[in-house]
Short mmCIF file of C-alpha atoms and ligand atoms in Angstrom, two decimals:
data_model
loop_
_atom_site.label_atom_id
_atom_site.label_comp_id
_atom_site.label_asym_id
_atom_site.label_seq_id
_atom_site.Cartn_x
_atom_site.Cartn_y
_atom_site.Cartn_z
CA MET A 1 6.49 13.45 -14.82
CA LYS A 2 6.77 16.29 -12.30
CA ARG A 3 7.59 15.55 -8.68
CA LYS A 4 4.86 16.49 -6.22
CA THR A 5 4.68 17.37 -2.55
CA VAL A 6 2.06 18.80 -0.18
CA LYS A 7 1.30 22.55 -0.07
CA GLU A 8 1.32 22.67 3.71
CA LYS A 9 1.30 20.46 6.79
CA VAL A 10 -1.47 17.85 6.69
CA SER A 11 -2.35 15.77 9.78
CA PHE A 12 -4.34 12.60 10.35
CA GLU A 13 -5.27 11.19 13.72
CA GLY A 14 -6.88 7.95 14.69
CA LYS A 15 -6.32 4.47 15.96
CA GLY A 16 -3.70 1.95 14.94
CA ILE A 17 -5.54 -1.15 13.73
CA HIS A 18 -2.96 -3.54 15.21
CA THR A 19 -1.72 -1.69 18.30
CA GLY A 20 -5.11 -0.18 19.16
CA GLU A 21 -3.23 2.94 20.28
CA LYS A 22 -4.11 6.52 19.45
CA THR A 23 -1.74 7.68 16.77
CA LYS A 24 -1.06 10.73 14.64
CA VAL A 25 0.76 11.37 11.41
CA GLU A 26 1.93 14.79 10.22
CA ILE A 27 2.87 15.21 6.57
CA TYR A 28 5.17 18.13 5.67
CA PRO A 29 6.31 19.51 2.32
CA SER A 30 9.74 18.55 1.02
CA GLU A 31 11.53 18.96 -2.30
CA GLY A 32 13.40 16.26 -4.13
CA GLU A 33 14.19 14.13 -1.09
CA GLY A 34 11.61 11.44 -1.73
CA ILE A 35 9.36 10.12 1.04
CA VAL A 36 11.03 10.19 4.44
CA PHE A 37 9.34 8.91 7.61
CA ILE A 38 10.41 10.25 10.99
CA LYS A 39 9.68 8.72 14.36
CA ASP A 40 11.47 9.54 17.63
CA SER A 41 13.96 11.63 15.61
CA VAL A 42 14.97 8.57 13.55
CA GLU A 43 14.68 9.18 9.78
CA ILE A 44 13.55 6.25 7.67
CA LYS A 45 13.90 6.77 3.95
CA LEU A 46 11.29 4.87 1.97
CA SER A 47 12.94 1.81 0.45
CA PRO A 48 12.44 -1.97 0.42
CA GLU A 49 15.44 -2.08 2.77
CA ALA A 50 13.39 -0.29 5.43
CA VAL A 51 10.82 -3.12 5.66
CA VAL A 52 10.87 -5.01 8.98
CA ASN A 53 7.61 -6.99 8.81
CA THR A 54 5.05 -8.07 6.21
CA SER A 55 2.77 -10.26 8.29
CA PHE A 56 -0.76 -8.73 8.42
CA SER A 57 0.67 -5.27 7.55
CA THR A 58 3.71 -3.65 5.97
CA ASP A 59 5.93 -2.19 8.69
CA ILE A 60 9.11 -0.19 8.24
CA GLY A 61 11.81 0.57 10.76
CA LYS A 62 15.40 1.43 11.62
CA GLU A 63 17.54 1.33 14.76
CA GLY A 64 14.78 -0.35 16.76
CA VAL A 65 12.14 2.21 15.75
CA VAL A 66 9.16 0.65 13.96
CA ILE A 67 6.27 2.27 12.08
CA LYS A 68 3.46 -0.18 11.45
CA THR A 69 0.87 -0.34 8.66
CA VAL A 70 2.29 2.13 6.13
CA GLU A 71 0.63 0.53 3.09
CA HIS A 72 -2.61 2.51 2.74
CA LEU A 73 -0.94 5.92 3.10
CA LEU A 74 1.71 4.79 0.59
CA ALA A 75 -1.03 3.67 -1.81
CA VAL A 76 -2.56 7.15 -1.66
CA PHE A 77 0.85 8.80 -2.25
CA HIS A 78 1.30 6.48 -5.23
CA LEU A 79 -2.18 7.18 -6.65
CA LEU A 80 -1.77 10.95 -6.27
CA GLY A 81 1.85 10.97 -7.47
CA ILE A 82 3.14 12.51 -4.21
CA THR A 83 6.88 11.81 -4.51
CA ASP A 84 8.26 14.08 -1.78
CA ALA A 85 7.12 14.46 1.81
CA ILE A 86 8.31 14.23 5.37
CA VAL A 87 5.97 11.95 7.29
CA GLU A 88 6.32 12.36 11.02
CA VAL A 89 4.62 9.64 13.03
CA LYS A 90 3.61 10.29 16.63
CA GLY A 91 2.71 6.79 17.70
CA SER A 92 3.71 3.33 16.53
CA GLU A 93 1.39 2.98 13.58
CA ILE A 94 -0.22 4.93 10.74
CA PRO A 95 -3.87 5.54 11.75
CA ILE A 96 -6.26 3.10 10.06
CA MET A 97 -9.02 5.73 9.56
CA ASP A 98 -11.99 3.90 7.95
CA GLY A 99 -9.82 0.96 6.83
CA SER A 100 -9.50 2.21 3.24
CA GLY A 101 -7.42 4.93 1.56
CA TYR A 102 -10.44 7.21 1.19
CA ILE A 103 -9.84 9.77 3.97
CA PHE A 104 -6.12 10.21 3.15
CA TYR A 105 -7.03 10.55 -0.54
CA LYS A 106 -9.89 13.02 -0.04
CA VAL A 107 -7.76 15.38 2.07
CA LEU A 108 -4.43 15.07 0.21
CA LYS A 109 -5.81 15.48 -3.31
CA ASP A 110 -6.50 19.16 -2.62
CA LYS A 111 -3.15 19.76 -0.92
CA ILE A 112 -0.77 18.94 -3.74
CA ARG A 113 2.02 21.24 -4.89
CA VAL A 114 3.69 20.39 -8.19
CA LEU A 115 7.47 20.81 -8.06
CA GLU A 116 9.77 21.99 -10.85
CA LYS A 117 11.88 18.87 -10.69
CA SER A 118 10.94 15.78 -12.67
CA ILE A 119 10.99 12.10 -11.75
CA GLU A 120 11.16 9.11 -14.06
CA PRO A 121 8.61 6.43 -13.23
CA LEU A 122 10.03 2.99 -12.61
CA LYS A 123 9.21 0.83 -15.62
CA ILE A 124 9.09 -2.92 -15.36
CA ARG A 125 11.24 -4.12 -18.27
CA LYS A 126 11.04 -7.89 -17.90
CA ARG A 127 8.72 -10.53 -16.56
CA ILE A 128 9.24 -11.48 -12.91
CA VAL A 129 7.35 -14.32 -11.23
CA ILE A 130 7.20 -14.75 -7.45
CA ARG A 131 5.59 -17.83 -5.88
CA LYS A 132 4.86 -18.82 -2.32
CA ASN A 133 2.79 -21.92 -1.60
CA ASP A 134 -0.20 -21.62 -3.97
CA ALA A 135 0.05 -17.84 -4.27
CA ILE A 136 1.62 -16.19 -7.28
CA LEU A 137 2.56 -12.64 -8.23
CA ILE A 138 3.66 -11.73 -11.75
CA ALA A 139 5.10 -8.42 -12.99
CA GLU A 140 5.56 -7.59 -16.66
CA PRO A 141 6.13 -4.54 -18.85
CA HIS A 142 3.16 -2.24 -19.52
CA GLU A 143 2.91 1.48 -20.27
CA LYS A 144 0.63 2.16 -17.28
CA LEU A 145 0.00 0.76 -13.82
CA ASN A 146 -2.40 -2.14 -14.33
CA ILE A 147 -3.16 -4.65 -11.57
CA THR A 148 -5.35 -7.74 -11.62
CA TYR A 149 -6.02 -9.49 -8.34
CA GLU A 150 -7.74 -12.82 -8.04
CA GLY A 151 -8.84 -14.18 -4.69
CA ASP A 152 -10.16 -17.63 -3.86
CA PHE A 153 -12.11 -17.22 -0.65
CA ASN A 154 -13.67 -19.98 1.34
CA GLY A 155 -17.42 -20.02 1.58
CA TYR A 156 -19.95 -17.87 -0.18
CA LEU A 157 -17.59 -15.22 -1.59
CA GLY A 158 -15.88 -17.83 -3.75
CA ARG A 159 -13.54 -16.63 -6.44
CA GLN A 160 -13.31 -12.90 -7.04
CA LYS A 161 -11.30 -10.98 -9.60
CA PHE A 162 -10.83 -7.31 -10.42
CA THR A 163 -8.54 -5.34 -12.70
CA PHE A 164 -7.37 -1.85 -11.73
CA LYS A 165 -6.49 0.32 -14.72
CA GLY A 166 -5.44 3.50 -12.95
CA ASN A 167 -8.73 4.97 -11.73
CA ALA A 168 -8.33 5.60 -7.99
CA LYS A 169 -12.12 5.52 -7.50
CA ASP A 170 -12.10 1.80 -8.28
CA ILE A 171 -10.06 0.92 -5.20
CA ILE A 172 -9.89 3.89 -2.83
CA LEU A 173 -12.99 2.98 -0.79
CA ALA A 174 -12.09 -0.70 -0.38
CA ARG A 175 -11.57 -1.48 3.29
CA THR A 176 -9.22 -3.76 5.17
CA PHE A 177 -11.02 -7.05 5.63
CA CYS A 178 -10.83 -10.17 7.72
CA PHE A 179 -12.73 -13.39 8.11
CA GLU A 180 -14.69 -13.73 11.32
CA GLU A 181 -13.13 -17.16 11.89
CA ASP A 182 -9.59 -15.71 11.79
CA ILE A 183 -10.22 -13.11 14.50
CA PRO A 184 -9.14 -15.40 17.41
CA LEU A 185 -5.79 -16.08 15.65
CA ILE A 186 -5.22 -12.37 14.91
CA LYS A 187 -5.94 -11.51 18.57
CA LYS A 188 -3.70 -14.35 19.76
CA LEU A 189 -0.85 -12.83 17.75
CA GLY A 190 -1.46 -9.59 19.66
CA LEU A 191 -2.69 -7.90 16.48
CA GLY A 192 -5.98 -6.31 15.46
CA ARG A 193 -6.36 -4.58 18.85
CA GLY A 194 -7.79 -1.49 17.16
CA GLY A 195 -9.88 -3.45 14.67
CA SER A 196 -13.66 -2.96 14.64
CA LEU A 197 -16.58 -2.81 12.25
CA GLU A 198 -15.73 0.91 11.93
CA ASN A 199 -12.48 0.13 10.10
CA THR A 200 -12.63 -3.49 8.94
CA LEU A 201 -14.93 -5.38 6.61
CA VAL A 202 -15.69 -8.55 8.55
CA ILE A 203 -16.69 -11.54 6.43
CA GLY A 204 -18.80 -14.04 8.38
CA HIS A 205 -19.76 -17.60 7.45
CA SER A 206 -22.79 -16.56 5.45
CA LYS A 207 -22.85 -12.80 5.46
CA ILE A 208 -20.93 -9.54 5.87
CA LEU A 209 -21.14 -8.40 9.50
CA ASN A 210 -20.88 -4.67 8.73
CA LYS A 211 -24.10 -2.72 8.45
CA GLY A 212 -24.53 -1.79 4.81
CA GLY A 213 -22.48 -4.74 3.55
CA MET A 214 -19.75 -4.24 0.99
CA ARG A 215 -18.84 -0.94 -0.68
CA TYR A 216 -18.03 -2.71 -3.95
CA LYS A 217 -19.09 -6.16 -5.10
CA GLU A 218 -15.44 -7.24 -5.05
CA GLU A 219 -14.36 -5.10 -2.08
CA PRO A 220 -11.83 -7.63 -0.68
CA VAL A 221 -9.91 -8.06 -3.96
CA ARG A 222 -10.04 -4.33 -4.62
CA HIS A 223 -8.49 -3.79 -1.18
CA LYS A 224 -5.75 -6.29 -2.05
CA ILE A 225 -5.01 -4.13 -5.10
CA LEU A 226 -4.82 -1.02 -2.89
CA ASP A 227 -2.31 -2.89 -0.69
CA LEU A 228 -0.18 -3.78 -3.72
CA VAL A 229 -0.29 -0.17 -5.00
CA GLY A 230 1.04 0.84 -1.56
CA ASP A 231 3.66 -1.91 -1.30
CA LEU A 232 4.99 -1.10 -4.79
CA TYR A 233 5.58 2.45 -3.61
CA LEU A 234 8.27 1.12 -1.26
CA LEU A 235 10.38 1.49 -4.40
CA GLY A 236 10.14 5.25 -3.85
CA ARG A 237 8.76 6.26 -7.24
CA PRO A 238 5.64 5.68 -9.35
CA VAL A 239 5.66 2.26 -11.00
CA LYS A 240 4.53 1.39 -14.53
CA GLY A 241 3.84 -2.24 -15.26
CA ARG A 242 1.21 -4.94 -15.40
CA PHE A 243 0.78 -7.09 -12.30
CA TYR A 244 -1.23 -10.22 -11.68
CA SER A 245 -1.67 -11.55 -8.17
CA PHE A 246 -3.43 -14.75 -7.19
CA LYS A 247 -3.94 -14.97 -3.43
CA GLY A 248 -0.98 -12.64 -2.84
CA GLY A 249 -0.45 -10.45 0.21
CA HIS A 250 2.16 -8.18 1.78
CA THR A 251 4.84 -10.87 1.96
CA LEU A 252 4.60 -11.76 -1.73
CA ASN A 253 4.39 -8.05 -2.63
CA TYR A 254 7.54 -7.41 -0.63
CA LEU A 255 9.42 -10.31 -2.25
CA LEU A 256 8.59 -8.82 -5.66
CA VAL A 257 9.59 -5.31 -4.63
CA LYS A 258 12.88 -6.65 -3.26
CA GLU A 259 13.55 -8.47 -6.54
CA ILE A 260 12.79 -5.33 -8.58
CA PHE A 261 14.99 -3.30 -6.24
CA SER A 262 17.96 -5.64 -6.56
CA GLU A 263 17.59 -5.65 -10.37
CA ILE A 264 17.63 -1.83 -10.37
CA SER A 265 20.73 -1.80 -8.19
CA GLU A 266 22.50 -4.25 -10.52
CA THR A 267 21.42 -2.34 -13.64
CA SER A 268 22.50 0.96 -12.11
CA LEU A 269 25.94 -0.47 -11.38
CA LEU A 270 26.25 -1.58 -14.99
CA LYS A 271 24.61 1.31 -16.78
CA ALA A 272 24.41 4.07 -14.19
CA SER A 273 20.66 4.16 -14.80
CA PRO A 274 18.65 3.56 -11.64
CA LEU A 275 15.33 4.28 -13.34
CA SER A 276 14.18 1.04 -14.81
CA ILE A 277 14.88 -2.65 -15.11
ZN1 ZN B 301 -4.66 -3.17 3.54
#
């Protein structure tokens, strides 16, 4: 497949969902360098090794510089096949926008420039199983990106399941969500300072607190898929494989990505082929 970048500078401004601060991201064209984040003149190349936190968001960093909540922008890069860009962050977090990938997607899809150079997608070649408590994440070979997420939510939502087969429309509008009862804990951790009904689907004891309810019947599990699409892009190239997640989140996603990354590194040492495992 061809590498892709943006035609021209594209900016997004908004609030950081965790810091609550005003923040801005500027995306510039680049050719063949992959995705590189810049903050305070520190360059952070996209890689599982750049991850510094996976609790409530995926954060990357280097030399004390941290960029929070990269997962939704990464999901949109992954869905659109944007392989090369310089992402300059003026703030400590990627803006949350409406809590989904929709605004990034809508703007970036018309700003793509196809490059001459090609990139090999990363193909999952063998089954990998990651477990943590009662959560499980499985990766196995498949010719396309296919993700099934199953959630087991307390209360009236119950068990929800959705399979993503590559159509961005099926997940792009799904918003970040939280349970009303978890809000005190999130606030106690100093997180969610920018969270509101404008950017978060809030699930109450017996109803959705947002006006208009859910955007999809299985909006929470579809959002979990969007998160996994973003976290997989930490590998720096489009991924082909079938994934099944039961109650997984950023930490489990990261453990899988790290495992895939170490397998690639080992394989590349043996075969000089960094493209697949
Ligand atoms: Zn998310």
